[in-house]
Coordinates of C-alpha atoms and ligand atoms in Angstrom, one line a residue:
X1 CA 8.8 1.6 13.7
X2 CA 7.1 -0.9 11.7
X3 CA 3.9 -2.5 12.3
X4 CA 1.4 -5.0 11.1
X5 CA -2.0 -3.9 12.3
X6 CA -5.2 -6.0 12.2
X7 CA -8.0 -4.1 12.9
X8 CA -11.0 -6.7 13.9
X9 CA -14.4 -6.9 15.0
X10 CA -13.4 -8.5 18.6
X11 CA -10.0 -7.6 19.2
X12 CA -7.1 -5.3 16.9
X13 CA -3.6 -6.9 17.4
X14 CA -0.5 -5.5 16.5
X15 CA 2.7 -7.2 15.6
X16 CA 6.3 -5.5 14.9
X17 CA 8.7 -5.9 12.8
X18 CA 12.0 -6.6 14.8
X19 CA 15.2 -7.5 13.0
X20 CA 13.4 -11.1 11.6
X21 CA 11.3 -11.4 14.4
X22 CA 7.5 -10.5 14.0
X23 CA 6.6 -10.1 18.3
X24 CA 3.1 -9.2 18.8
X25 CA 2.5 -6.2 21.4
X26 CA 0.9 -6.4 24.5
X27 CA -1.0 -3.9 25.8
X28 CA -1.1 -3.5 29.7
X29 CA 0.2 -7.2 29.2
X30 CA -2.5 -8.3 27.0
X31 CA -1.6 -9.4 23.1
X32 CA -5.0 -7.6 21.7
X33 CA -6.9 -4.6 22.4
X34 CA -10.2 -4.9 22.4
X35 CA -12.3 -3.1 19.7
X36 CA -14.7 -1.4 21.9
X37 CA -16.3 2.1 22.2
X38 CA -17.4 3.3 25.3
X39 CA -20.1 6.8 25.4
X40 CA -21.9 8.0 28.6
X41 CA -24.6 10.3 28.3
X42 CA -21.9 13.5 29.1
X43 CA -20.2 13.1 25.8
X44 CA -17.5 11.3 26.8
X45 CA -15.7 9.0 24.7
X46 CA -13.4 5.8 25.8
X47 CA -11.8 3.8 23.2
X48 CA -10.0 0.0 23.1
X49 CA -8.8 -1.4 27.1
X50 CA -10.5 1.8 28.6
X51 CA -13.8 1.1 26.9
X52 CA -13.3 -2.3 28.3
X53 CA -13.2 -1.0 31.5
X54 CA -16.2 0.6 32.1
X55 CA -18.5 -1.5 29.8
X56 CA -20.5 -2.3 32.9
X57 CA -20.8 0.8 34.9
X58 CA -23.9 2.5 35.0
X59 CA -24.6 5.5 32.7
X60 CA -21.9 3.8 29.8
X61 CA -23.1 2.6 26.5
X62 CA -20.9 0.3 24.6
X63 CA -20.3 -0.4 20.9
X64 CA -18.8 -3.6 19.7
X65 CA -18.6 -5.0 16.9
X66 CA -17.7 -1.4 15.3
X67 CA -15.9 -3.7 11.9
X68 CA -19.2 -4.8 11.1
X69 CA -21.0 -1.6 10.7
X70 CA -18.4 -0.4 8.0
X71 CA -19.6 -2.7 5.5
X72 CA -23.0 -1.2 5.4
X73 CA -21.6 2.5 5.9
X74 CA -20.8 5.1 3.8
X75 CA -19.0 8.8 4.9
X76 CA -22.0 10.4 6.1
X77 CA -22.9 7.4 8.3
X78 CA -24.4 8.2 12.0
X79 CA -24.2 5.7 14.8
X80 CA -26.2 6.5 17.7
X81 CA -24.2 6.1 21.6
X82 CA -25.4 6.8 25.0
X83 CA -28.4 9.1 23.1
X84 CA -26.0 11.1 21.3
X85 CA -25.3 11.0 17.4
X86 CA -21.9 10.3 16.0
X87 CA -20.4 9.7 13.1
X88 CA -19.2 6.3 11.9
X89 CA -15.9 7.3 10.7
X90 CA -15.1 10.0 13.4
X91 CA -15.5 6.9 16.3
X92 CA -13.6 4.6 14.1
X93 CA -10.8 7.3 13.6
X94 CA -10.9 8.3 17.5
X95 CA -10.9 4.1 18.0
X96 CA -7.5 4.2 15.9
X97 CA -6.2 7.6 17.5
X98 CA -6.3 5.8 21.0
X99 CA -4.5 3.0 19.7
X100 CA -2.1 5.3 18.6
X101 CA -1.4 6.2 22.2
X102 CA -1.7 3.7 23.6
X103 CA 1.3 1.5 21.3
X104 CA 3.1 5.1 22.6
X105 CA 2.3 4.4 26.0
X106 CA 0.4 1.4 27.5
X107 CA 2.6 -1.2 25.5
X108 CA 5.8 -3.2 25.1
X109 CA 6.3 -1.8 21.3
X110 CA 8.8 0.2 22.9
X111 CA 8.4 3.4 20.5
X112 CA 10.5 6.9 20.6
X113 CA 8.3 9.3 22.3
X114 CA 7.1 10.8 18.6
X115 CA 8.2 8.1 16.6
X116 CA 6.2 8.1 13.0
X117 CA 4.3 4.3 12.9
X118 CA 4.6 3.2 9.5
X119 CA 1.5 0.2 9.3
X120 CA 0.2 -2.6 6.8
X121 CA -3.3 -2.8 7.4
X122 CA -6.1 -5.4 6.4
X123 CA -9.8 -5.4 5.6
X124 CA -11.9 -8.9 4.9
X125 CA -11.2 -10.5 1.8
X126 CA -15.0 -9.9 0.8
X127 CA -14.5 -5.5 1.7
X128 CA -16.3 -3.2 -0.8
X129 CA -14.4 -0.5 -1.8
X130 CA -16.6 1.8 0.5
X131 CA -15.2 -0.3 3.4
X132 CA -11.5 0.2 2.0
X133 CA -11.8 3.7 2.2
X134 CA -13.1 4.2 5.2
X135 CA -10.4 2.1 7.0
X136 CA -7.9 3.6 4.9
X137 CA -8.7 7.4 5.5
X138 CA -9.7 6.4 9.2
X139 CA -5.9 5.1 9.7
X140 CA -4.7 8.3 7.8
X141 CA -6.8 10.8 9.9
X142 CA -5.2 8.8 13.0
X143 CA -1.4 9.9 12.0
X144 CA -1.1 6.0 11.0
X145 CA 1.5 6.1 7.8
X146 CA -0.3 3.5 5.9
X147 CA 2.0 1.6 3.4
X148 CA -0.3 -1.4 2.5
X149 CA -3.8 -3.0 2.6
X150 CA -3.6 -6.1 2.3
X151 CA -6.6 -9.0 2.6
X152 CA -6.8 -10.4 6.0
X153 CA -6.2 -14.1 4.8
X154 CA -3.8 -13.1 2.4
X155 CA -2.1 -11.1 5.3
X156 CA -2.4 -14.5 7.1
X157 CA -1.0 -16.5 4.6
X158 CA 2.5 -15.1 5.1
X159 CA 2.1 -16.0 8.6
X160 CA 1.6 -19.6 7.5
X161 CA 4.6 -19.3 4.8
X162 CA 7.1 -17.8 7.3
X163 CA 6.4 -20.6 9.5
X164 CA 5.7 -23.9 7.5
X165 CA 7.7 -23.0 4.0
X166 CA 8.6 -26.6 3.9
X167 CA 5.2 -27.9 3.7
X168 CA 4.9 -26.7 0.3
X169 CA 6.4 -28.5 -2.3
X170 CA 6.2 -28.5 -5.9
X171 CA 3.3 -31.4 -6.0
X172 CA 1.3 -29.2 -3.5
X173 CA 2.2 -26.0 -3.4
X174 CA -1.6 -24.4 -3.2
X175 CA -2.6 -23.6 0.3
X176 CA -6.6 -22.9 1.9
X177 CA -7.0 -20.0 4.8
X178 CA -9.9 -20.6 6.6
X179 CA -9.9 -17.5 8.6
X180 CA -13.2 -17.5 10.9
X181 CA -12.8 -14.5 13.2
X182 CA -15.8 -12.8 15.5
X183 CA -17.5 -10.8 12.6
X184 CA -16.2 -12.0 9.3
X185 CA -15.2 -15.4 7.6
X186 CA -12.8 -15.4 5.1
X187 CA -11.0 -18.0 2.5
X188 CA -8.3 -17.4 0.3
X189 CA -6.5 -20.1 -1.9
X190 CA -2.6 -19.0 -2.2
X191 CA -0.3 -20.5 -4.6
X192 CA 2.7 -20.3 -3.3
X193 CA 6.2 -20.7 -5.0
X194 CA 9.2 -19.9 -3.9
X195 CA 9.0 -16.6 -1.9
X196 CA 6.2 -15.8 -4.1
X197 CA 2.6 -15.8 -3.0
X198 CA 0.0 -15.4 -5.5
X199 CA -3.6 -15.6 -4.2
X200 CA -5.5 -17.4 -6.7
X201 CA -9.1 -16.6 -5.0
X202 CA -11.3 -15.1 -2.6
X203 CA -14.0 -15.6 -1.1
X204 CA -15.7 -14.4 2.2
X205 CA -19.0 -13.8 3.7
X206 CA -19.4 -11.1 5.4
X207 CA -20.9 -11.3 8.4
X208 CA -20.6 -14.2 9.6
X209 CA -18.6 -15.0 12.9
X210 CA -17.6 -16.0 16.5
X211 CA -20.3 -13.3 17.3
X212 CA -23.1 -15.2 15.9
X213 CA -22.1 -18.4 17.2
X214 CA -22.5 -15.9 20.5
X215 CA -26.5 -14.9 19.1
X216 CA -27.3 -18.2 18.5
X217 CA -26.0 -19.9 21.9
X218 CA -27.7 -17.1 24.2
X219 CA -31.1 -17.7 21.8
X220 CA -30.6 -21.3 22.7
X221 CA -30.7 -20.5 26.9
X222 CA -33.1 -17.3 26.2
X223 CA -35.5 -19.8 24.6
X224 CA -34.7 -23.1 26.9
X225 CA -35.4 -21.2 30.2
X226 CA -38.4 -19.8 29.3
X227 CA -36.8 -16.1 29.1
X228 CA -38.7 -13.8 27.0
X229 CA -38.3 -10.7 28.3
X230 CA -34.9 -9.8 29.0
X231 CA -33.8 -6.0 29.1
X232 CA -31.0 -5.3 26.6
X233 CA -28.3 -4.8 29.3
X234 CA -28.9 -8.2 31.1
X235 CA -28.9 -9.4 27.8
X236 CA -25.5 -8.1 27.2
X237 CA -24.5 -9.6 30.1
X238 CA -25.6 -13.5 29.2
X239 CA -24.2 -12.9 26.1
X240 CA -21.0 -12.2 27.5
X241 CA -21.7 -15.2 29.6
X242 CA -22.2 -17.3 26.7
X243 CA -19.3 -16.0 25.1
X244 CA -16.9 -16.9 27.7
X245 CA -18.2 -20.3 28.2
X246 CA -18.2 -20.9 24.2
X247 CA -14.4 -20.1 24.6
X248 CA -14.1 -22.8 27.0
X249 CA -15.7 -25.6 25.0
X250 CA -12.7 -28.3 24.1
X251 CA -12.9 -31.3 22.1
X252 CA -13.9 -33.8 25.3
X253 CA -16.9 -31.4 26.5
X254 CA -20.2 -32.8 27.4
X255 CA -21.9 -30.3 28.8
X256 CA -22.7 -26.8 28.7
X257 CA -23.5 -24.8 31.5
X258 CA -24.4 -20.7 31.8
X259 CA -24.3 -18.7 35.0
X260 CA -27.6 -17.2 35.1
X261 CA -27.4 -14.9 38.2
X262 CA -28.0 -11.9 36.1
X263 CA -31.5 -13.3 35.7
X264 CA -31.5 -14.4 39.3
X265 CA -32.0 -18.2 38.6
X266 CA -29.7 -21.6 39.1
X267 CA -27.0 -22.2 36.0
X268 CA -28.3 -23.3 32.7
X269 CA -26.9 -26.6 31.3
X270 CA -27.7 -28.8 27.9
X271 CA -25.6 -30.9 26.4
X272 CA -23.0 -29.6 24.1
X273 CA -25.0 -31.2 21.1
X274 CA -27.2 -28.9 21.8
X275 CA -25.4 -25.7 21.6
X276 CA -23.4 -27.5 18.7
X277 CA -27.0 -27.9 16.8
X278 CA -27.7 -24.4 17.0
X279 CA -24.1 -23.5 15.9
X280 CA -24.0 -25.6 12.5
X281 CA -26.2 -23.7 10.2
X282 CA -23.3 -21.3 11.1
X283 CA -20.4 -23.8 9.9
X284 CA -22.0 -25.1 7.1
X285 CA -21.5 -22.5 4.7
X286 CA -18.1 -21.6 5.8
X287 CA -17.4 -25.7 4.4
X288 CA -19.6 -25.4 1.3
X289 CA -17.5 -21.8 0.1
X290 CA -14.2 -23.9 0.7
X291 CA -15.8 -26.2 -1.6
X292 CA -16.3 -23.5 -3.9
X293 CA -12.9 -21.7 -3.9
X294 CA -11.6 -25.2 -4.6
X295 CA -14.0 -26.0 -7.9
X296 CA -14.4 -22.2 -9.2
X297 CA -16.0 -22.7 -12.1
X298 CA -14.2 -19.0 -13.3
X299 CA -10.8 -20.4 -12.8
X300 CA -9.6 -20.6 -16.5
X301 CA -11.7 -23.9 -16.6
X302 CA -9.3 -25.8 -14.1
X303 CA -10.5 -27.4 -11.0
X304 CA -7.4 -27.2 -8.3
X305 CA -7.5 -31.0 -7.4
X306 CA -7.4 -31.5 -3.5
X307 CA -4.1 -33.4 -4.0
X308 CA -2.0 -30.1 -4.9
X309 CA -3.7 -28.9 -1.4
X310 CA -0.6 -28.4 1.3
X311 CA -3.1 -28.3 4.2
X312 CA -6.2 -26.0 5.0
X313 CA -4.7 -23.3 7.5
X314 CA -7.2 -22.4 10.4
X315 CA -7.0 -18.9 11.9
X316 CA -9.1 -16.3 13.6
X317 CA -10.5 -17.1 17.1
X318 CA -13.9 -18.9 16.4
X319 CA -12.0 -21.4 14.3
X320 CA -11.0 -22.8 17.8
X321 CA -14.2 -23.8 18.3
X322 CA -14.1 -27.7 18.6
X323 CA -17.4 -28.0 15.7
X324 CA -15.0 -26.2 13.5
X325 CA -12.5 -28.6 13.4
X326 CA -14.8 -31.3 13.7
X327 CA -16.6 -30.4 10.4
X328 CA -13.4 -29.5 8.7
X329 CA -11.5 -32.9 9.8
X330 CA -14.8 -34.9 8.4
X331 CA -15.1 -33.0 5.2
X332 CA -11.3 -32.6 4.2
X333 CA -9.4 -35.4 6.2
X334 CA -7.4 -35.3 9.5
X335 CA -4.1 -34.4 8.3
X336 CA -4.6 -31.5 5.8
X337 CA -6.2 -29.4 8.7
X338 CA -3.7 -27.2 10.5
X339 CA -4.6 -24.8 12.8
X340 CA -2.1 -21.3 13.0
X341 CA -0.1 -21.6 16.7
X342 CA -1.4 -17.3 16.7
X343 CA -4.7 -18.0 16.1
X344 CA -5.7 -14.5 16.8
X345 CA -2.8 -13.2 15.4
X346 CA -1.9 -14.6 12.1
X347 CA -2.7 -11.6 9.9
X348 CA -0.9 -9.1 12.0
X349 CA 2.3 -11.3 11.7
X350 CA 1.7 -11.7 8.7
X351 CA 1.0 -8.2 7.7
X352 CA 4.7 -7.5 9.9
X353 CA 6.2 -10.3 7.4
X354 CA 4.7 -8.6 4.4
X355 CA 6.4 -5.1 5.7
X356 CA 9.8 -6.7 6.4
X357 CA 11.7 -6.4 3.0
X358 CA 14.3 -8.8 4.5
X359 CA 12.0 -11.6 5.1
X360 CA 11.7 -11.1 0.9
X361 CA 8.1 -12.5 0.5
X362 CA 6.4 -11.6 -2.2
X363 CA 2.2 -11.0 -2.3
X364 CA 0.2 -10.5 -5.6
X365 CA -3.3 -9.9 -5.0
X366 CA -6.5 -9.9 -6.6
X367 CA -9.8 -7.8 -7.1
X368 CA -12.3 -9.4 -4.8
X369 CA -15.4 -8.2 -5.9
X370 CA -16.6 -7.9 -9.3
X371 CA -16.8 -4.2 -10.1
X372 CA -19.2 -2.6 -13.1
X373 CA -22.2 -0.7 -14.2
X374 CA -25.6 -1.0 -15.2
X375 CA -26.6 0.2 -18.5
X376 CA -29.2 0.6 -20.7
X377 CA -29.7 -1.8 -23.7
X378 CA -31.6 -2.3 -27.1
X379 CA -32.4 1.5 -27.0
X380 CA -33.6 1.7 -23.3
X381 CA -35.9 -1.4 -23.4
X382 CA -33.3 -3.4 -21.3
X383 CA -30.9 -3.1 -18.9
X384 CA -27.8 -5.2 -18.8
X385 CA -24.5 -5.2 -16.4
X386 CA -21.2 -4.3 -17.8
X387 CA -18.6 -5.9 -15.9
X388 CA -15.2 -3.2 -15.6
X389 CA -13.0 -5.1 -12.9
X390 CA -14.0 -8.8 -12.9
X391 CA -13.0 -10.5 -9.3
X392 CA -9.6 -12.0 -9.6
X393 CA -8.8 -9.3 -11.9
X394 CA -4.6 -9.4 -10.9
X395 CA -3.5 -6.1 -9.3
X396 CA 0.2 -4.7 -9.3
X397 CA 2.4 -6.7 -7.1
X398 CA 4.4 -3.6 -5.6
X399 CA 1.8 -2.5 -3.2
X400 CA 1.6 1.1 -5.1
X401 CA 0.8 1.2 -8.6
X402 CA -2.9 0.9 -9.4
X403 CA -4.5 -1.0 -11.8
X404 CA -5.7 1.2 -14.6
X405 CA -9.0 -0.2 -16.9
X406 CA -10.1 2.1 -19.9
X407 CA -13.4 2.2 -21.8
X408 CA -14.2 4.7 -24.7
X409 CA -17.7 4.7 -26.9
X410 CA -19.8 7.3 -28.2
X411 CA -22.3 8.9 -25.6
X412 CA -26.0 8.2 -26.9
X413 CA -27.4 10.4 -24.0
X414 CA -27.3 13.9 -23.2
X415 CA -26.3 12.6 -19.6
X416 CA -24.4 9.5 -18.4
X417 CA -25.9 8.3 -15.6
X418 CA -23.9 5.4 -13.9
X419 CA -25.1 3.2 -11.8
X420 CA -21.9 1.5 -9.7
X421 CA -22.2 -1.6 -7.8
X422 CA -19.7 -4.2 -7.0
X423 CA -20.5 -7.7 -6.1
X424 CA -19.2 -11.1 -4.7
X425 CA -20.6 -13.4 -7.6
X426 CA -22.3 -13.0 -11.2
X427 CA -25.0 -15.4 -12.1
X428 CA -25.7 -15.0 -15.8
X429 CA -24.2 -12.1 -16.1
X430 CA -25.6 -10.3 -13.3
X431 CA -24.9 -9.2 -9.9
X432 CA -25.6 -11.8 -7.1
X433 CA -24.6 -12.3 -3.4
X434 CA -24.0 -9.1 -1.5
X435 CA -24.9 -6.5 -3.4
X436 CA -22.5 -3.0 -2.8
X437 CA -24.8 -0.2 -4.6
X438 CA -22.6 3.2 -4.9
X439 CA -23.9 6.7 -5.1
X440 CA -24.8 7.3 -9.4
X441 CA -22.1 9.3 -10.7
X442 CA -24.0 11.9 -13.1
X443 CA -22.2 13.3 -15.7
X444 CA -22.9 15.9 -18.8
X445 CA -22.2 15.1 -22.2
X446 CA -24.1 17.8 -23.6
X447 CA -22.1 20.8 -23.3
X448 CA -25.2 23.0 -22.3
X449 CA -25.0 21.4 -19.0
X450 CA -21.3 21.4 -18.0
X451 CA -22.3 24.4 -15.5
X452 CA -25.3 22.5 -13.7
X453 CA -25.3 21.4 -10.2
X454 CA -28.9 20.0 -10.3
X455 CA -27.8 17.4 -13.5
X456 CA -30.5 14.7 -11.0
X457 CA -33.6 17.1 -12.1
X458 CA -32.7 18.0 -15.4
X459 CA -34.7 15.6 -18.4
X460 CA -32.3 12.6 -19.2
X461 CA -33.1 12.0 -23.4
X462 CA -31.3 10.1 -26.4
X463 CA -29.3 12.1 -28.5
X464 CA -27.6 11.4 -31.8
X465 CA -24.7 14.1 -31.2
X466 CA -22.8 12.4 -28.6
X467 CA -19.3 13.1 -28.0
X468 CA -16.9 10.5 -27.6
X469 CA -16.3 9.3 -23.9
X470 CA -13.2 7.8 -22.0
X471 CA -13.7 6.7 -18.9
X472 CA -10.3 5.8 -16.8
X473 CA -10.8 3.5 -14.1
X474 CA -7.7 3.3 -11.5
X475 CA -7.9 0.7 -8.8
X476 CA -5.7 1.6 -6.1
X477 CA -3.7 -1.2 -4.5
X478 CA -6.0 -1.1 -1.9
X479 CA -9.0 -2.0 -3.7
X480 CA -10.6 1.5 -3.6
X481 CA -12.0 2.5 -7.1
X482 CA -12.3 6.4 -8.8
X483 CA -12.9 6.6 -12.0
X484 CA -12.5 9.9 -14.3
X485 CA -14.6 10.8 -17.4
X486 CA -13.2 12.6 -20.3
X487 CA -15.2 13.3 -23.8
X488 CA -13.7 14.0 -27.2
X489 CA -13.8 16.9 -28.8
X490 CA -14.6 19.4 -25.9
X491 CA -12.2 17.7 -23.4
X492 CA -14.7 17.8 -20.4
X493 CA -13.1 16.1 -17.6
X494 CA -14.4 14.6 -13.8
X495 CA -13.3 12.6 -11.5
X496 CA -15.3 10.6 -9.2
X497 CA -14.5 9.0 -5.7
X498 CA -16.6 6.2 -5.4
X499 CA -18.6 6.1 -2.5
X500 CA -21.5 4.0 -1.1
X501 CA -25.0 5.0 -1.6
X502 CA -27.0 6.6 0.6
X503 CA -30.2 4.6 0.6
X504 CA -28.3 1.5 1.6
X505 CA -26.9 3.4 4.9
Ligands
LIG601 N1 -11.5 -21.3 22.0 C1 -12.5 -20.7 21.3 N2 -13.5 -21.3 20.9 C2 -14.5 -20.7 20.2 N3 -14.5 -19.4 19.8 C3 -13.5 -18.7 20.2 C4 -12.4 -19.3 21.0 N4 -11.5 -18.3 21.3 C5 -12.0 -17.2 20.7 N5 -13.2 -17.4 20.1 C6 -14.0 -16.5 19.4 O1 -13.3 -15.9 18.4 C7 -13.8 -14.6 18.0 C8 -12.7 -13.6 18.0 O2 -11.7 -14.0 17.1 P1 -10.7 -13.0 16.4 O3 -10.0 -12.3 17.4 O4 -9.9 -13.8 15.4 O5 -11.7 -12.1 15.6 P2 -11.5 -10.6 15.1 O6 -10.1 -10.6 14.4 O7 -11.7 -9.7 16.1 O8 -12.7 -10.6 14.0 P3 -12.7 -10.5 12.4 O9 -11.5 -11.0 11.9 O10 -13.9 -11.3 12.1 O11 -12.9 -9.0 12.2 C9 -14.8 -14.2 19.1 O12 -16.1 -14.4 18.6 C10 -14.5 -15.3 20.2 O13 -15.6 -15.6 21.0
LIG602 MG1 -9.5 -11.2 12.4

């Protein structure tokens, strides 16, 4: 069986691939399952719809929202649940293990007891490599056959070709996904000719979502009844509330009204203004990156002009919400706004598209994070940014072969120490926006200290003698960088997976 599997921070939705067709599961009769962890205090673990179900009963703690904390997380990461320690990655692949079984046995995908799950996956356009990883290996470790990691909005932007293709014609054949989900906002511009679908950029922040339209309405209620010290369960519980009636807003409401039993008083209400004030420092930005992807400056010098736009394409579940549209339709005009009929399940069909080698569409992708290394300059007195992957760097089109960068110089220390980061913009050359710091790779040129383990405490100094270096970079299709050092004569080699810093955990 083939799947398309988006993994988000609200809900992971899977959808098959099915002679042409791309049907998305249910589960229990329900097309998502909710990304939730459940702990008690006994040790015991419930994952997706189970987690669900006991989110409210005494002595269970919940995690939501589990997405979110892999872009700050690194292997060795420890979440704390119900007073007990876990580890980030053994939850997450636990999470996918019980979504495993469940697409076995709680849902329509109709499997062979057994059957091997072969799965496209997606990550945020914005990911850092850490974050790549640790989906990737988390899939893996859940007996997932992972085939492809795609982009979320570029995953969702075969959803929109499979289903509009005739939108795009040769005067406008660039399209805009504006993928607002509950934890992450995404936009990707796709050129798209033919079959062939070539995302031209990417941009996302990354946390930004439904979730903190959630924060900001129960602040608003919090703050307007006079509510200042609420315990973190009842909390939960308006938030929920707040949620839910969020969900409900349409385009003709006036008011906005919260059941507030959980605090024992009458219902709030405000007008929706009100709730829409709080919510557009939220919007805002998501407008003003559009505006960006559209005039990157980085883009061989060539704005895209609006008129070779097809039509913005609105997925993701907060993008539902009536502001969203309204700022979208007043910035970009009424008619180029579509809005996907799967909201919530674009990139999953469109992942199941990607995996359907009859459907013949083709995906190229980018790097979308500048990738490099800090090093010293002028003799140590300075310290400039050597850019090794720019963003938009094009990767292979197959979905396998990695992209391969190589650098060779002559080693003017006795050790390299390399200082990896990635980032989402550069701004005079240096790294700006979010910031991904990785673990400093430390390696020995001088051949007295091939054999040390302690290379961090031993003296870093100039030397004149350097041996030549080659490092090899290889970006797997998944965006997920190692890089291997060689030096000439003496043929010294390492590789190095890398992996988030510690500090920043
Ligand atoms: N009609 C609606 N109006 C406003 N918000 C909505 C509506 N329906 C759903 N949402 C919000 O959409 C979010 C969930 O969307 P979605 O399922 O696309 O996110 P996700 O895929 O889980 O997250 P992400 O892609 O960010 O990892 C939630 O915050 C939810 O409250
Ligand atoms: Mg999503």
């Amino acid at each position: 069986m083939r799947v398309g599997i988006d993994f988000g921070t609200t809900h992971t939705v899977v959808a098959l691939v099915d002679r042409g067709n791309y049907p998305v599961v249910s589960f229990d009769g329900l097309d998502a399952w909710p990304s939730l962890i459940a702990a008690n205090a006994a040790g015991e673990l419930r994952f997706g719809a189970d987690a669900a179900a006991v989110r409210h009963e005494p002595g269970w703690s919940v995690l939501r929202s589990i997405k979110r904390l892999l872009n700050e997380a690194g292997p060795q990461t420890e979440v704390s649940l119900a007073g007990r320690s876990y580890r980030l990655t053994e939850l997450l692949t636990g999470f996918l293990g019980a979504l495993k079984d469940d697409l076995h046995h709680r849902s329509n995908a109709c499997l062979a007891p057994g059957e091997a799950i072969e799965a496209a996956v997606s990550v945020p356009a914005n990911a850092s490599s850490a974050q790549r990883l640790l989906t990737l290996d988390a899939f893996v470790a859940a007996g997932f056959h992972v085939v492809a990691l795609l982009n979320e909005p570029s995953a969702a932007s075969l959803e929109y070709a499979h289903r509009y293709r005739s939108t795009i014609t040769a005067k406008r054949e660039y399209v805009l996904i504006y993928d607002l989900g509950g934890g992450t906002f995404d936009a990707s511009l796709l050129k798209m000719t033919g079959h062939a679908n070539d995302v031209v950029l990417s941009e996302g922040i990354q946390r930004l979502g439904g979730d903190d339209f959630d924060e900001a309405i129960l602040r608003l209620v919090l703050a307007e009844s006079q509510l200042t010290d609420v315990d973190p369960a009842t909390r939960d519980l308006l938030r929920e509330e707040c949620a839910a009636r969020k969900e409900a807003v349409g385009p003709q409401t006036r008011r906005f009204l919260v059941d507030m039993s959980a605090v024992d008083r009458p219902p709030f209400a405000c007008g929706i203004d009100d709730v829409y004030s709080v919510c557009a420092p939220l919007v805002d930005p998501t407008v003003a990156l559009l505006d960006r992807v559209l005039r990157d400056p980085a883009r061989d010098g060539r704005d895209i002009a609006w008129s070779e736009v097809a039509g913005i394409y609105v997925v993701g579940g907060a993008g539902g919400f009536p502001l969203v549209s309204r700022t979208l339709r007043t910035t970009f005009g009424d008619k180029r706004v579509k809005r996907s009929p799967h909201p919530f399940a674009a990139s999953a069909i469109g992942l199941a598209v990607f995996l359907d080698s009859e459907a013949g569409f083709e995906l190229s992708e980018r790097f979308s994070r500048h990738f490099g290394v800090f090093r010293e300059a002028q003799a140590g007195a300075d310290v400039v940014f050597d850019p090794i992957v720019r963003k938009d760097a094009e990767l292979p089109t197959d979905g396998r072969t990695p992209l391969v960068v190589r650098r060779r110089y002559r080693a003017a220390h006795n050790i390299g120490h390399f200082r990896f980061v990635e980032c989402s913009r550069l701004v005079n050359g240096r790294p700006d926006g979010d910031v991904t710091p990785y673990d400093p790779v430390l390696f020995p040129f001088d051949p007295a200290l091939y054999d040390r383990d302690d290379l961090g405490r031993q003296p870093v100094g100039r030397w004149k003698d350097g041996p030549d270096v080659e490092e090899r970079y290889v970006v797997a299709p998944s965006g997920a960088v190692e890089v291997t050092l060689t030096t000439e004569p003496g043929g010294f080699m390492r590789t190095f997976r890398l992996e988030r810093c510690a500090a920043a955990r």
